[in-house]
Coordinates of N, CA and C in Angstrom, one line a residue:
X1 N 0.8 -1.2 0.0 CA 0.0 0.0 0.0 C 0.9 1.2 0.0
X2 N 0.7 2.1 -1.0 CA 1.3 3.4 -1.0 C 0.3 4.4 -1.4
X3 N 0.2 5.5 -0.7 CA -0.7 6.6 -1.0 C 0.1 7.9 -1.0
X4 N -0.2 8.8 -1.9 CA 0.4 10.1 -2.0 C -0.6 11.2 -1.9
X5 N -0.4 12.2 -1.1 CA -1.3 13.4 -1.0 C -0.4 14.6 -1.1
X6 N -0.9 15.6 -1.8 CA -0.2 16.9 -1.8 C 0.6 17.0 -3.1
X7 N 1.6 17.8 -3.1 CA 2.4 18.2 -4.2 C 3.6 17.2 -4.4
X8 N 3.5 16.2 -5.4 CA 4.5 15.2 -5.4 C 5.9 15.6 -5.8
X9 N 6.1 16.7 -6.5 CA 7.4 17.1 -7.0 C 8.3 17.6 -5.8
X10 N 7.8 18.0 -4.7 CA 8.7 18.4 -3.6 C 9.3 17.2 -2.9
X11 N 8.9 16.0 -3.2 CA 9.5 14.8 -2.6 C 10.8 14.4 -3.3
X12 N 11.1 15.2 -4.4 CA 12.2 14.9 -5.2 C 13.4 15.8 -4.8
X13 N 14.6 15.3 -4.7 CA 15.7 16.1 -4.5 C 16.1 16.3 -3.0
X14 N 15.6 15.4 -2.1 CA 15.9 15.6 -0.7 C 17.1 14.7 -0.3
X15 N 17.8 14.1 -1.3 CA 18.9 13.2 -0.9 C 20.3 13.9 -0.8
X16 N 20.4 15.1 -1.4 CA 21.7 15.7 -1.5 C 21.7 16.9 -0.4
X17 N 22.9 17.1 0.2 CA 23.1 18.1 1.1 C 22.0 18.2 2.2
X18 N 21.8 17.1 2.8 CA 20.7 17.0 3.8 C 21.4 17.0 5.2
X19 N 20.8 17.7 6.1 CA 21.1 17.6 7.5 C 20.0 16.7 8.2
X20 N 20.5 15.8 9.0 CA 19.5 14.8 9.5 C 19.6 14.8 11.0
X21 N 18.4 14.7 11.7 CA 18.3 14.7 13.1 C 17.3 13.5 13.4
X22 N 17.7 12.7 14.4 CA 16.8 11.6 14.8 C 16.4 11.8 16.2
X23 N 15.1 11.7 16.4 CA 14.6 11.8 17.8 C 14.2 10.3 18.2
X24 N 14.9 9.8 19.2 CA 14.7 8.4 19.6 C 13.7 8.3 20.7
X25 N 12.9 7.3 20.7 CA 12.1 6.9 21.8 C 13.0 6.4 22.9
X26 N 12.8 6.7 24.1 CA 13.7 6.2 25.2 C 13.2 6.6 26.5
X27 N 14.2 6.6 27.5 CA 13.8 7.0 28.8 C 13.3 8.4 29.0
X28 N 13.6 9.3 28.1 CA 13.1 10.7 28.2 C 11.7 10.8 27.6
X29 N 11.3 9.9 26.8 CA 10.0 10.0 26.0 C 10.1 11.2 25.1
X30 N 9.5 11.0 23.9 CA 9.4 12.1 23.0 C 8.2 13.0 23.4
X31 N 8.4 14.3 23.6 CA 7.3 15.1 24.0 C 7.4 16.5 23.4
X32 N 6.4 17.3 23.7 CA 6.3 18.6 23.1 C 7.6 19.4 23.2
X33 N 8.3 19.3 24.4 CA 9.5 20.1 24.6 C 10.6 19.8 23.5
X34 N 10.6 18.5 23.1 CA 11.5 18.1 22.1 C 11.2 18.8 20.7
X35 N 9.9 19.0 20.5 CA 9.5 19.7 19.2 C 10.1 21.1 19.2
X36 N 9.9 21.9 20.2 CA 10.4 23.3 20.3 C 11.9 23.3 20.2
X37 N 12.5 22.5 21.0 CA 14.0 22.5 21.0 C 14.6 22.2 19.7
X38 N 14.1 21.1 19.1 CA 14.6 20.7 17.8 C 14.3 21.7 16.7
X39 N 13.1 22.2 16.7 CA 12.8 23.2 15.6 C 13.6 24.5 15.8
X40 N 13.8 24.9 17.0 CA 14.7 26.1 17.2 C 16.1 25.8 16.7
X41 N 16.6 24.6 17.0 CA 18.0 24.3 16.6 C 18.1 24.3 15.1
X42 N 17.1 23.7 14.4 CA 17.1 23.6 12.9 C 17.0 25.0 12.3
X43 N 16.1 25.8 12.9 CA 15.8 27.2 12.4 C 17.1 28.0 12.6
X44 N 17.8 27.9 13.7 CA 19.0 28.6 13.9 C 20.1 28.2 12.9
X45 N 20.2 26.9 12.8 CA 21.2 26.4 11.9 C 21.1 26.9 10.4
X46 N 19.8 26.8 9.9 CA 19.6 27.2 8.5 C 19.5 28.7 8.3
X47 N 19.2 29.5 9.3 CA 19.1 30.9 9.2 C 20.4 31.6 9.3
X48 N 21.4 30.9 9.7 CA 22.8 31.5 9.9 C 23.3 32.2 8.7
X49 N 23.0 31.7 7.5 CA 23.5 32.3 6.3 C 22.9 33.7 6.0
X50 N 21.8 34.0 6.8 CA 21.1 35.3 6.6 C 21.5 36.3 7.7
X51 N 22.5 36.0 8.5 CA 22.8 36.8 9.7 C 23.3 38.2 9.3
X52 N 23.7 38.5 8.1 CA 24.2 39.8 7.7 C 23.0 40.8 7.7
X53 N 21.8 40.4 7.6 CA 20.6 41.2 7.7 C 19.7 40.7 8.8
X54 N 19.6 41.5 9.9 CA 18.8 41.1 11.0 C 17.3 40.8 10.6
X55 N 16.7 41.6 9.7 CA 15.4 41.3 9.3 C 15.2 40.0 8.5
X56 N 16.2 39.8 7.6 CA 16.2 38.5 6.9 C 16.3 37.3 7.8
X57 N 17.3 37.5 8.7 CA 17.6 36.4 9.7 C 16.4 36.0 10.5
X58 N 15.7 37.1 11.0 CA 14.5 36.8 11.9 C 13.4 36.2 11.1
X59 N 13.2 36.7 9.9 CA 12.1 36.2 9.0 C 12.3 34.7 8.6
X60 N 13.5 34.5 8.2 CA 13.9 33.1 7.8 C 13.8 32.2 9.0
X61 N 14.4 32.6 10.1 CA 14.4 31.7 11.3 C 13.0 31.5 11.8
X62 N 12.1 32.5 11.7 CA 10.7 32.3 12.2 C 10.0 31.3 11.2
X63 N 10.1 31.5 9.9 CA 9.4 30.7 8.9 C 9.8 29.2 9.1
X64 N 11.2 29.0 9.1 CA 11.7 27.6 9.2 C 11.2 27.0 10.6
X65 N 11.4 27.8 11.6 CA 11.0 27.3 13.0 C 9.5 26.9 13.0
X66 N 8.7 27.7 12.5 CA 7.2 27.4 12.5 C 6.9 26.1 11.7
X67 N 7.5 26.0 10.5 CA 7.3 24.9 9.7 C 7.8 23.6 10.4
X68 N 9.0 23.6 10.9 CA 9.6 22.4 11.5 C 8.8 22.1 12.8
X69 N 8.5 23.0 13.6 CA 7.8 22.8 14.8 C 6.4 22.1 14.5
X70 N 5.7 22.7 13.6 CA 4.4 22.1 13.3 C 4.4 20.7 12.8
X71 N 5.4 20.4 11.9 CA 5.5 19.0 11.4 C 6.0 18.0 12.5
X72 N 7.0 18.5 13.3 CA 7.5 17.6 14.4 C 6.4 17.3 15.4
X73 N 5.6 18.4 15.8 CA 4.5 18.2 16.7 C 3.5 17.2 16.2
X74 N 3.2 17.3 14.9 CA 2.3 16.3 14.3 C 2.8 14.9 14.4
X75 N 4.1 14.8 14.1 CA 4.8 13.4 14.2 C 4.8 12.9 15.6
X76 N 5.1 13.7 16.6 CA 5.1 13.3 18.0 C 3.6 12.9 18.4
X77 N 2.7 13.8 18.1 CA 1.3 13.6 18.5 C 0.7 12.3 17.9
X78 N 1.0 12.0 16.7 CA 0.3 10.9 16.0 C 1.2 9.7 15.8
X79 N 2.3 9.6 16.3 CA 3.3 8.5 16.0 C 3.0 7.2 16.8
X80 N 3.4 6.2 16.2 CA 3.5 4.9 16.9 C 4.8 4.9 17.6
X81 N 5.0 4.1 18.6 CA 6.3 4.1 19.3 C 7.5 3.9 18.3
X82 N 8.5 4.7 18.4 CA 9.7 4.6 17.6 C 10.3 5.9 17.3
X83 N 11.3 6.0 16.5 CA 12.0 7.2 16.2 C 11.3 8.1 15.2
X84 N 11.7 9.3 15.2 CA 11.2 10.3 14.2 C 12.5 10.8 13.6
X85 N 12.5 10.8 12.2 CA 13.7 11.3 11.5 C 13.3 12.6 10.8
X86 N 14.2 13.6 11.0 CA 14.0 14.9 10.4 C 15.1 15.2 9.5
X87 N 14.8 15.4 8.2 CA 15.9 15.8 7.2 C 15.5 17.1 6.7
X88 N 16.6 18.0 6.6 CA 16.4 19.3 6.1 C 17.5 19.7 5.1
X89 N 17.1 20.6 4.2 CA 18.1 21.1 3.3 C 17.6 22.5 2.8
X90 N 18.5 23.3 2.3 CA 18.1 24.6 1.8 C 19.0 25.0 0.7
X91 N 18.4 25.6 -0.3 CA 19.2 26.2 -1.4 C 18.8 27.7 -1.4
X92 N 19.2 28.4 -2.5 CA 19.0 29.8 -2.5 C 17.5 30.2 -2.6
X93 N 16.6 29.3 -3.0 CA 15.2 29.6 -3.2 C 14.3 29.0 -2.2
X94 N 14.6 27.9 -1.6 CA 13.7 27.3 -0.7 C 14.3 26.4 0.4
X95 N 13.6 26.2 1.5 CA 13.9 25.3 2.6 C 13.1 24.1 2.4
X96 N 13.7 22.9 2.4 CA 12.9 21.6 2.3 C 13.1 20.8 3.6
X97 N 12.0 20.1 3.9 CA 12.0 19.4 5.1 C 11.3 18.0 4.8
X98 N 11.8 17.0 5.5 CA 11.1 15.7 5.4 C 11.1 15.1 6.8
X99 N 9.9 14.8 7.3 CA 9.8 14.2 8.6 C 9.2 12.8 8.4
X100 N 9.9 11.8 8.9 CA 9.5 10.4 8.8 C 9.2 9.8 10.1
X101 N 8.1 9.1 10.2 CA 7.7 8.3 11.4 C 6.7 7.3 11.1
X102 N 6.5 6.3 12.0 CA 5.4 5.3 11.8 C 4.2 5.8 12.6
X103 N 3.0 5.4 12.1 CA 1.8 5.7 12.7 C 0.9 4.4 12.6
X104 N -0.1 4.3 13.5 CA -0.9 3.1 13.4 C -1.9 3.3 12.3
X105 N -2.4 2.1 11.8 CA -3.3 2.1 10.7 C -4.5 3.0 10.8
X106 N -5.2 3.0 12.0 CA -6.3 3.9 12.2 C -6.0 5.3 12.1
X107 N -4.9 5.8 12.7 CA -4.5 7.2 12.6 C -4.2 7.5 11.1
X108 N -3.5 6.6 10.4 CA -3.2 6.8 9.0 C -4.5 7.0 8.2
X109 N -5.5 6.2 8.4 CA -6.7 6.3 7.7 C -7.4 7.7 8.0
X110 N -7.5 8.1 9.3 CA -8.1 9.4 9.7 C -7.3 10.5 9.1
X111 N -6.0 10.4 9.1 CA -5.2 11.5 8.5 C -5.4 11.6 7.0
X112 N -5.4 10.5 6.3 CA -5.7 10.5 4.9 C -7.0 11.2 4.6
X113 N -8.0 10.9 5.4 CA -9.3 11.6 5.2 C -9.2 13.1 5.3
X114 N -8.5 13.5 6.4 CA -8.3 14.9 6.6 C -7.5 15.5 5.4
X115 N -6.4 14.9 5.0 CA -5.7 15.4 3.8 C -6.5 15.5 2.6
X116 N -7.4 14.5 2.3 CA -8.2 14.6 1.2 C -9.1 15.8 1.2
X117 N -9.5 16.3 2.4 CA -10.3 17.5 2.5 C -9.4 18.8 2.4
X118 N -8.2 18.8 3.0 CA -7.5 20.1 3.0 C -6.5 20.3 1.9
X119 N -6.4 19.3 1.0 CA -5.4 19.5 -0.1 C -6.1 19.8 -1.4
X120 N -7.4 20.0 -1.4 CA -8.2 20.4 -2.6 C -8.8 21.7 -2.3
X121 N -8.6 22.7 -3.2 CA -9.1 24.0 -3.0 C -8.0 25.0 -2.6
X122 N -8.5 26.2 -2.5 CA -7.6 27.3 -2.1 C -7.3 27.2 -0.6
X123 N -6.0 27.2 -0.2 CA -5.7 27.0 1.3 C -6.3 28.2 2.1
X124 N -6.3 29.4 1.6 CA -6.8 30.5 2.3 C -8.3 30.3 2.6
X125 N -9.1 29.9 1.6 CA -10.5 29.6 1.8 C -10.7 28.5 2.8
X126 N -9.9 27.4 2.6 CA -10.1 26.2 3.5 C -9.7 26.6 4.9
X127 N -8.7 27.5 5.1 CA -8.3 27.9 6.5 C -9.5 28.6 7.1
X128 N -10.1 29.5 6.4 CA -11.3 30.3 7.0 C -12.4 29.3 7.3
X129 N -12.7 28.3 6.4 CA -13.7 27.4 6.7 C -13.4 26.5 7.9
X130 N -12.2 26.1 8.1 CA -11.8 25.3 9.3 C -11.8 26.1 10.5
X131 N -11.4 27.4 10.5 CA -11.5 28.3 11.7 C -12.9 28.4 12.1
X132 N -13.8 28.6 11.1 CA -15.3 28.8 11.5 C -15.8 27.4 12.0
X133 N -15.4 26.3 11.5 CA -15.9 25.0 11.9 C -15.4 24.8 13.4
X134 N -14.1 25.2 13.6 CA -13.6 25.0 15.0 C -14.3 25.9 16.0
X135 N -14.7 27.1 15.6 CA -15.4 28.0 16.5 C -16.7 27.5 16.8
X136 N -17.4 26.8 15.8 CA -18.7 26.2 16.1 C -18.6 24.9 16.9
X137 N -17.5 24.2 16.8 CA -17.3 23.0 17.5 C -15.9 23.0 18.2
X138 N -15.7 23.6 19.3 CA -14.4 23.7 20.0 C -13.7 22.4 20.3
X139 N -14.5 21.3 20.4 CA -14.0 20.0 20.7 C -13.4 19.2 19.5
X140 N -13.5 19.9 18.4 CA -13.0 19.2 17.1 C -11.5 19.0 17.2
X141 N -11.1 17.8 16.9 CA -9.7 17.5 16.9 C -9.3 17.1 15.4
X142 N -8.0 17.2 15.2 CA -7.5 16.9 13.8 C -8.0 17.8 12.8
X143 N -8.0 19.1 13.1 CA -8.7 20.1 12.2 C -7.8 20.4 11.0
X144 N -6.5 20.2 11.1 CA -5.6 20.6 10.0 C -5.3 22.1 9.9
X145 N -5.6 22.8 11.0 CA -5.4 24.3 11.0 C -3.9 24.6 10.8
X146 N -3.0 23.9 11.5 CA -1.6 24.1 11.4 C -1.1 23.9 9.9
X147 N -1.5 22.9 9.3 CA -1.1 22.6 7.9 C -1.7 23.6 7.0
X148 N -2.9 24.0 7.2 CA -3.5 25.0 6.3 C -2.9 26.4 6.5
X149 N -2.5 26.7 7.8 CA -1.8 28.0 8.0 C -0.4 28.0 7.3
X150 N 0.3 26.8 7.3 CA 1.5 26.7 6.6 C 1.3 27.0 5.1
X151 N 0.3 26.4 4.5 CA 0.0 26.5 3.1 C -0.4 28.0 2.8
X152 N -1.3 28.5 3.6 CA -1.9 29.8 3.3 C -1.0 31.0 3.6
X153 N -0.4 31.0 4.8 CA 0.4 32.1 5.3 C 1.9 32.1 5.0
X154 N 2.4 30.9 4.8 CA 3.8 30.7 4.6 C 4.2 30.2 3.2
X155 N 3.2 30.0 2.4 CA 3.4 29.5 1.0 C 4.0 28.1 1.0
X156 N 3.8 27.3 2.0 CA 4.3 26.0 2.1 C 3.7 25.0 1.0
X157 N 4.5 24.2 0.4 CA 4.0 23.2 -0.4 C 4.2 21.9 0.4
X158 N 3.2 21.1 0.5 CA 3.3 19.9 1.3 C 2.9 18.6 0.5
X159 N 3.5 17.5 1.0 CA 3.2 16.2 0.4 C 3.4 15.2 1.5
X160 N 2.6 14.1 1.4 CA 2.6 13.0 2.3 C 2.7 11.7 1.6
X161 N 3.5 10.8 2.0 CA 3.6 9.5 1.4 C 3.3 8.5 2.5
X162 N 2.3 7.7 2.4 CA 2.0 6.6 3.3 C 2.4 5.3 2.6
X163 N 3.2 4.5 3.3 CA 3.5 3.2 2.8 C 3.5 2.1 3.9
X164 N 3.5 0.9 3.5 CA 3.4 -0.2 4.5 C 4.7 -0.2 5.3
X165 N 4.6 -0.4 6.6 CA 5.7 -0.6 7.5 C 5.9 -2.1 7.7
X166 N 7.0 -2.4 8.5 CA 7.3 -3.8 8.8 C 6.2 -4.5 9.6
X167 N 5.6 -3.8 10.5 CA 4.6 -4.4 11.4 C 3.2 -4.3 10.8
X168 N 2.3 -5.2 11.1 CA 1.0 -5.3 10.4 C 0.1 -4.1 10.5
X169 N 0.0 -3.4 11.6 CA -0.9 -2.3 11.7 C -0.2 -1.0 11.7
X170 N 1.0 -1.0 11.3 CA 1.8 0.3 11.2 C 2.0 0.7 9.8
X171 N 2.0 2.1 9.7 CA 2.2 2.7 8.4 C 3.3 3.7 8.5
X172 N 4.2 3.6 7.5 CA 5.3 4.6 7.5 C 4.8 5.9 6.8
X173 N 5.0 7.0 7.5 CA 4.5 8.3 7.0 C 5.7 9.2 6.7
X174 N 5.8 9.6 5.5 CA 6.9 10.6 5.2 C 6.1 11.9 4.8
X175 N 6.4 13.0 5.6 CA 5.8 14.3 5.3 C 6.9 15.2 4.7
X176 N 6.6 15.7 3.6 CA 7.5 16.6 2.9 C 7.0 18.0 2.9
X177 N 7.9 19.0 3.0 CA 7.4 20.4 3.0 C 8.5 21.2 2.3
X178 N 8.1 22.3 1.7 CA 9.0 23.2 1.0 C 8.4 24.6 1.2
X179 N 9.2 25.5 1.7 CA 8.8 26.9 1.8 C 9.8 27.8 1.1
X180 N 9.3 28.9 0.4 CA 10.2 29.8 -0.3 C 11.0 30.6 0.7
X181 N 12.3 30.8 0.4 CA 13.2 31.6 1.2 C 13.8 32.7 0.3
X182 N 13.6 33.9 0.7 CA 14.1 35.0 -0.1 C 14.9 35.9 0.9
X183 N 15.9 36.5 0.2 CA 16.8 37.4 1.0 C 16.5 38.8 0.4
X184 N 16.1 39.7 1.3 CA 15.7 41.1 0.8 C 17.0 41.9 0.6
X185 N 18.0 41.6 1.3 CA 19.3 42.4 1.1 C 20.5 41.4 1.2
X186 N 21.5 41.8 0.6 CA 22.8 41.0 0.7 C 23.8 41.6 1.6

């Protein structure tokens, strides 16, 4: 079983010049604090080349940090026990990210249903619809607001590949993201 959602071309080219971080399950347990710490580290690392302009540095660091944090939080929240692998690269035009983790079959099915809803149509319109739906039903979970915010406000292009994992009820999920990076000054 393999299923693809989103923009397939961003899943190409992630093999060269990649920085890789692994978050292991263990005595410390993977938790929300690991998301923030890891995303801050990655944002700092990739924003360094923009340090000659404080505004560029802060903008790039914020955009990368928000993207990485959102995708790592999703991986931590919905993962089956095991590691999470984060791969990142950046060229002169965009920052690319890949987050890999296993999820159970039920979560994969629910996530695919959500993705089928939020990957068709204009992200700005879908974001407004989801905000209104959440306001009407505050107990709604799995709304996709973070992903829609990335697409709408940050110009993120996203893709997800679901494939069979080694264990029977586990699914390997690879989440790909790309956001534009521009430098206003040199």
